PDB file of C-alpha atoms and ligand atoms in Angstrom:
ATOM      1  CA  MET K   1      47.553 125.122   5.202  1.00 97.00           C
ATOM      2  CA  THR K   2      50.749 125.749   3.508  1.00 98.00           C
ATOM      3  CA  VAL K   3      52.168 128.513   5.358  1.00 98.00           C
ATOM      4  CA  VAL K   4      55.903 130.750   4.308  1.00 99.00           C
ATOM      5  CA  ILE K   5      58.212 131.588   7.455  1.00 99.00           C
ATOM      6  CA  GLY K   6      60.953 133.455   6.632  1.00 99.00           C
ATOM      7  CA  SER K   7      63.226 136.115   9.149  1.00 99.00           C
ATOM      8  CA  ASP K   8      66.418 137.180   9.470  1.00 98.00           C
ATOM      9  CA  HIS K   9      69.305 137.355  11.782  1.00 98.00           C
ATOM     10  CA  ALA K  10      67.312 138.707  14.915  1.00 98.00           C
ATOM     11  CA  GLY K  11      64.295 136.798  13.587  1.00 98.00           C
ATOM     12  CA  TYR K  12      66.099 133.285  13.082  1.00 98.00           C
ATOM     13  CA  GLN K  13      65.680 132.148  17.098  1.00 98.00           C
ATOM     14  CA  MET K  14      62.277 133.043  17.198  1.00 98.00           C
ATOM     15  CA  LYS K  15      60.975 131.429  13.496  1.00 98.00           C
ATOM     16  CA  GLU K  16      62.448 127.933  14.370  1.00 98.00           C
ATOM     17  CA  GLY K  17      60.296 127.837  17.338  1.00 98.00           C
ATOM     18  CA  ILE K  18      57.682 129.215  15.608  1.00 98.00           C
ATOM     19  CA  LYS K  19      58.391 126.185  12.442  1.00 98.00           C
ATOM     20  CA  THR K  20      58.317 123.910  15.743  1.00 98.00           C
ATOM     21  CA  LEU K  21      54.432 125.348  16.640  1.00 98.00           C
ATOM     22  CA  LEU K  22      53.124 125.114  13.801  1.00 98.00           C
ATOM     23  CA  GLU K  23      54.243 122.048  12.370  1.00 98.00           C
ATOM     24  CA  GLN K  24      52.724 120.955  16.059  1.00 97.00           C
ATOM     25  CA  GLU K  25      49.565 122.175  14.852  1.00 96.00           C
ATOM     26  CA  GLY K  26      48.476 120.308  11.745  1.00 97.00           C
ATOM     27  CA  HIS K  27      50.254 123.338   8.918  1.00 98.00           C
ATOM     28  CA  ARG K  28      52.582 122.671   5.776  1.00 98.00           C
ATOM     29  CA  VAL K  29      55.124 125.011   6.335  1.00 98.00           C
ATOM     30  CA  ILE K  30      57.792 126.171   4.034  1.00 98.00           C
ATOM     31  CA  ASP K  31      60.674 128.179   5.681  1.00 98.00           C
ATOM     32  CA  VAL K  32      62.561 130.518   3.006  1.00 98.00           C
ATOM     33  CA  GLY K  33      65.248 131.227   5.485  1.00 97.00           C
ATOM     34  CA  THR K  34      67.355 132.879   6.787  1.00 98.00           C
ATOM     35  CA  GLU K  35      69.218 129.488   8.353  1.00 98.00           C
ATOM     36  CA  GLY K  36      71.488 130.393  11.315  1.00 97.00           C
ATOM     37  CA  ALA K  37      72.509 133.827  13.466  1.00 95.00           C
ATOM     38  CA  SER K  38      75.057 135.096  11.025  1.00 98.00           C
ATOM     39  CA  SER K  39      74.341 138.692  10.534  1.00 98.00           C
ATOM     40  CA  VAL K  40      71.926 138.907   6.515  1.00 98.00           C
ATOM     41  CA  ASP K  41      69.135 141.897   4.719  1.00 98.00           C
ATOM     42  CA  TYR K  42      65.579 141.292   5.950  1.00 98.00           C
ATOM     43  CA  PRO K  43      65.074 142.233   2.464  1.00 98.00           C
ATOM     44  CA  ASP K  44      65.884 139.328   0.842  1.00 98.00           C
ATOM     45  CA  PHE K  45      64.274 136.891   2.906  1.00 99.00           C
ATOM     46  CA  GLY K  46      60.644 139.218   3.049  1.00 99.00           C
ATOM     47  CA  PHE K  47      60.717 139.586  -0.283  1.00 98.00           C
ATOM     48  CA  LYS K  48      60.850 135.698  -0.758  1.00 98.00           C
ATOM     49  CA  ALA K  49      58.355 134.785   1.264  1.00 99.00           C
ATOM     50  CA  ALA K  50      55.531 137.477   0.051  1.00 98.00           C
ATOM     51  CA  GLN K  51      56.191 136.846  -3.518  1.00 98.00           C
ATOM     52  CA  LEU K  52      55.141 132.761  -2.603  1.00 98.00           C
ATOM     53  CA  VAL K  53      51.151 134.052  -0.805  1.00 98.00           C
ATOM     54  CA  SER K  54      51.359 136.834  -3.632  1.00 98.00           C
ATOM     55  CA  LYS K  55      51.082 133.757  -6.274  1.00 98.00           C
ATOM     56  CA  GLY K  56      48.911 131.464  -3.947  1.00 98.00           C
ATOM     57  CA  ASP K  57      52.189 128.918  -3.420  1.00 98.00           C
ATOM     58  CA  ALA K  58      51.476 129.885  -0.187  1.00 98.00           C
ATOM     59  CA  GLU K  59      48.339 130.972   1.294  1.00 98.00           C
ATOM     60  CA  ARG K  60      49.631 132.917   4.412  1.00 98.00           C
ATOM     61  CA  GLY K  61      53.185 133.990   5.904  1.00 99.00           C
ATOM     62  CA  ILE K  62      54.639 134.935   8.908  1.00 99.00           C
ATOM     63  CA  LEU K  63      58.154 137.075   8.469  1.00 99.00           C
ATOM     64  CA  ILE K  64      60.106 138.055  11.536  1.00 99.00           C
ATOM     65  CA  CYS K  65      63.312 140.349  11.942  1.00 98.00           C
ATOM     66  CA  GLY K  66      64.189 142.739  14.893  1.00 98.00           C
ATOM     67  CA  THR K  67      61.615 145.195  15.143  1.00 98.00           C
ATOM     68  CA  GLY K  68      58.693 143.766  13.371  1.00 98.00           C
ATOM     69  CA  VAL K  69      59.687 147.682  11.125  1.00 98.00           C
ATOM     70  CA  GLY K  70      61.544 146.206   8.540  1.00 98.00           C
ATOM     71  CA  MET K  71      59.864 143.020   7.041  1.00 99.00           C
ATOM     72  CA  SER K  72      56.373 144.852   7.330  1.00 98.00           C
ATOM     73  CA  VAL K  73      57.423 147.554   4.746  1.00 98.00           C
ATOM     74  CA  VAL K  74      59.004 144.706   1.767  1.00 98.00           C
ATOM     75  CA  ALA K  75      56.145 142.319   2.782  1.00 98.00           C
ATOM     76  CA  ASN K  76      53.227 145.514   2.037  1.00 98.00           C
ATOM     77  CA  LYS K  77      55.278 146.531  -1.543  1.00 97.00           C
ATOM     78  CA  VAL K  78      54.049 143.345  -2.976  1.00 97.00           C
ATOM     79  CA  LYS K  79      50.638 143.097  -5.030  1.00 96.00           C
ATOM     80  CA  GLY K  80      48.262 141.476  -2.993  1.00 97.00           C
ATOM     81  CA  ILE K  81      49.954 141.366   0.240  1.00 98.00           C
ATOM     82  CA  ARG K  82      48.581 142.982   3.355  1.00 98.00           C
ATOM     83  CA  ALA K  83      50.978 141.881   6.139  1.00 98.00           C
ATOM     84  CA  SER K  84      49.965 143.306  10.368  1.00 98.00           C
ATOM     85  CA  LEU K  85      53.482 144.155  12.636  1.00 98.00           C
ATOM     86  CA  VAL K  86      51.523 142.229  15.952  1.00 98.00           C
ATOM     87  CA  HIS K  87      52.826 143.569  19.379  1.00 98.00           C
ATOM     88  CA  ASP K  88      49.238 141.988  20.949  1.00 98.00           C
ATOM     89  CA  LEU K  89      46.760 139.574  21.607  1.00 98.00           C
ATOM     90  CA  TYR K  90      44.016 141.987  20.529  1.00 98.00           C
ATOM     91  CA  THR K  91      46.102 143.562  17.035  1.00 98.00           C
ATOM     92  CA  ALA K  92      46.652 139.829  16.020  1.00 98.00           C
ATOM     93  CA  ILE K  93      42.404 139.313  16.251  1.00 98.00           C
ATOM     94  CA  GLN K  94      41.817 142.391  14.234  1.00 98.00           C
ATOM     95  CA  SER K  95      44.334 141.994  11.927  1.00 98.00           C
ATOM     96  CA  ARG K  96      42.436 139.216  10.797  1.00 98.00           C
ATOM     97  CA  LYS K  97      38.962 139.519  11.835  1.00 98.00           C
ATOM     98  CA  HIS K  98      38.972 143.216  10.271  1.00 98.00           C
ATOM     99  CA  LEU K  99      41.377 143.183   7.658  1.00 98.00           C
ATOM    100  CA  ASP K 100      42.321 139.571   6.385  1.00 98.00           C
ATOM    101  CA  ALA K 101      45.741 140.073   6.749  1.00 98.00           C
ATOM    102  CA  ASN K 102      47.737 137.571   5.103  1.00 98.00           C
ATOM    103  CA  ILE K 103      51.466 137.923   6.576  1.00 99.00           C
ATOM    104  CA  LEU K 104      51.832 138.384  10.196  1.00 99.00           C
ATOM    105  CA  VAL K 105      55.095 140.188  10.882  1.00 99.00           C
ATOM    106  CA  LEU K 106      56.857 139.733  14.953  1.00 99.00           C
ATOM    107  CA  GLY K 107      59.702 141.870  16.184  1.00 98.00           C
ATOM    108  CA  ALA K 108      62.206 139.228  18.216  1.00 98.00           C
ATOM    109  CA  ARG K 109      63.282 142.016  19.454  1.00 98.00           C
ATOM    110  CA  VAL K 110      59.943 143.586  21.250  1.00 98.00           C
ATOM    111  CA  THR K 111      57.627 141.028  20.879  1.00 98.00           C
ATOM    112  CA  GLY K 112      58.919 137.956  23.997  1.00 98.00           C
ATOM    113  CA  THR K 113      58.551 133.864  23.116  1.00 98.00           C
ATOM    114  CA  GLY K 114      55.210 133.004  24.883  1.00 98.00           C
ATOM    115  CA  LEU K 115      53.418 136.362  23.483  1.00 98.00           C
ATOM    116  CA  ALA K 116      54.685 135.340  19.703  1.00 98.00           C
ATOM    117  CA  GLU K 117      53.544 132.142  20.166  1.00 98.00           C
ATOM    118  CA  GLU K 118      49.214 133.272  21.342  1.00 98.00           C
ATOM    119  CA  ILE K 119      49.536 135.511  18.929  1.00 98.00           C
ATOM    120  CA  VAL K 120      50.631 133.076  16.060  1.00 98.00           C
ATOM    121  CA  LYS K 121      48.024 130.874  17.895  1.00 98.00           C
ATOM    122  CA  ALA K 122      44.906 133.707  17.716  1.00 98.00           C
ATOM    123  CA  TRP K 123      45.392 134.606  14.378  1.00 98.00           C
ATOM    124  CA  PHE K 124      45.395 131.596  12.736  1.00 98.00           C
ATOM    125  CA  ASN K 125      42.614 131.412  14.720  1.00 98.00           C
ATOM    126  CA  THR K 126      40.507 133.981  13.419  1.00 98.00           C
ATOM    127  CA  PRO K 127      38.263 134.341  10.419  1.00 98.00           C
ATOM    128  CA  PHE K 128      37.975 137.066   8.627  1.00 98.00           C
ATOM    129  CA  GLU K 129      34.493 139.103   9.228  1.00 98.00           C
ATOM    130  CA  GLY K 130      33.441 140.135   5.495  1.00 96.00           C
ATOM    131  CA  GLY K 131      31.253 142.691   5.216  1.00 97.00           C
ATOM    132  CA  ARG K 132      31.908 146.203   4.975  1.00 98.00           C
ATOM    133  CA  HIS K 133      35.881 144.861   6.252  1.00 97.00           C
ATOM    134  CA  GLY K 134      35.581 143.126   3.303  1.00 98.00           C
ATOM    135  CA  GLU K 135      34.045 146.559   0.899  1.00 98.00           C
ATOM    136  CA  ARG K 136      36.738 147.967   2.449  1.00 98.00           C
ATOM    137  CA  VAL K 137      39.738 145.520   1.246  1.00 98.00           C
ATOM    138  CA  GLU K 138      37.863 145.679  -1.491  1.00 98.00           C
ATOM    139  CA  LYS K 139      39.329 148.849  -2.109  1.00 98.00           C
ATOM    140  CA  ILE K 140      42.686 148.178  -1.561  1.00 98.00           C
ATOM    141  CA  LYS K 141      42.596 145.855  -3.876  1.00 97.00           C
ATOM    142  CA  LYS K 142      40.752 147.546  -6.746  1.00 98.00           C
ATOM    143  CA  TRP K 143      44.037 150.700  -6.087  1.00 97.00           C
ATOM    144  CA  GLU K 144      46.386 147.517  -6.790  1.00 96.00           C
ATOM    145  CA  LEU K 145      44.890 146.736  -9.781  1.00 95.00           C
ATOM    146  CA  GLU K 146      44.545 150.151 -11.373  1.00 97.00           C
ATOM    147  CA  HIS K 147      48.257 151.308  -9.521  1.00 95.00           C
ATOM    148  CA  LEU K 148      50.506 148.694  -9.103  1.00 90.00           C
ATOM    149  CA  LYS K 149      52.114 146.447 -12.127  1.00 80.00           C
TER     150      LYS K 149
HETATM  151  C1  RB5 U   1      68.494 144.286  11.791  1.00 60.08           C
HETATM  152  O1  RB5 U   1      69.432 144.589  13.198  1.00 60.08           O
HETATM  153  C2  RB5 U   1      67.318 145.034  12.450  1.00 60.08           C
HETATM  154  O2  RB5 U   1      67.774 146.045  11.260  1.00 60.08           O
HETATM  155  C3  RB5 U   1      66.348 144.331  11.254  1.00 60.08           C
HETATM  156  O3  RB5 U   1      66.003 143.446  12.315  1.00 60.08           O
HETATM  157  C4  RB5 U   1      64.768 144.382  11.925  1.00 60.08           C
HETATM  158  O4  RB5 U   1      63.976 145.079  13.262  1.00 60.08           O
HETATM  159  C5  RB5 U   1      64.217 145.426  11.043  1.00 60.08           C
HETATM  160  O5  RB5 U   1      63.322 146.981  10.597  1.00 60.08           O
END
């Protein structure tokens, strides 16, 4: 799967580790930055990654900042994005099963590296259940078509 990954300075180290994990798991990774620990603005990287998913240039995305809140606000502004801010395995699994989340957001100052890696694995290995959950996601898509440019 083609996966875009992005972070700000707070998420940089975690991004590098997760990028390696994704490549080991056979994914093609597009890294939109940031490229170091110098302070940057999370919207610059969040919008870039979310737009690649929105346009279909990447099937899924991973975004990381300090809390995950900033990146999830940014990603969910972009049409077609269902970004889930995840700090635990249960939410990781449910966000795929029930929401068909296409961007996973992590908070590097909240979640430890080991748990973050388990979250990533679970998130990629859990399929969307569809059914009544599909009908709910369709309502989100319909609202976007009617209200967003
Ligand atoms: C950066 O200091 C921090 O504000 C950012 O990484 C993130 O936590 C925002 O939600």
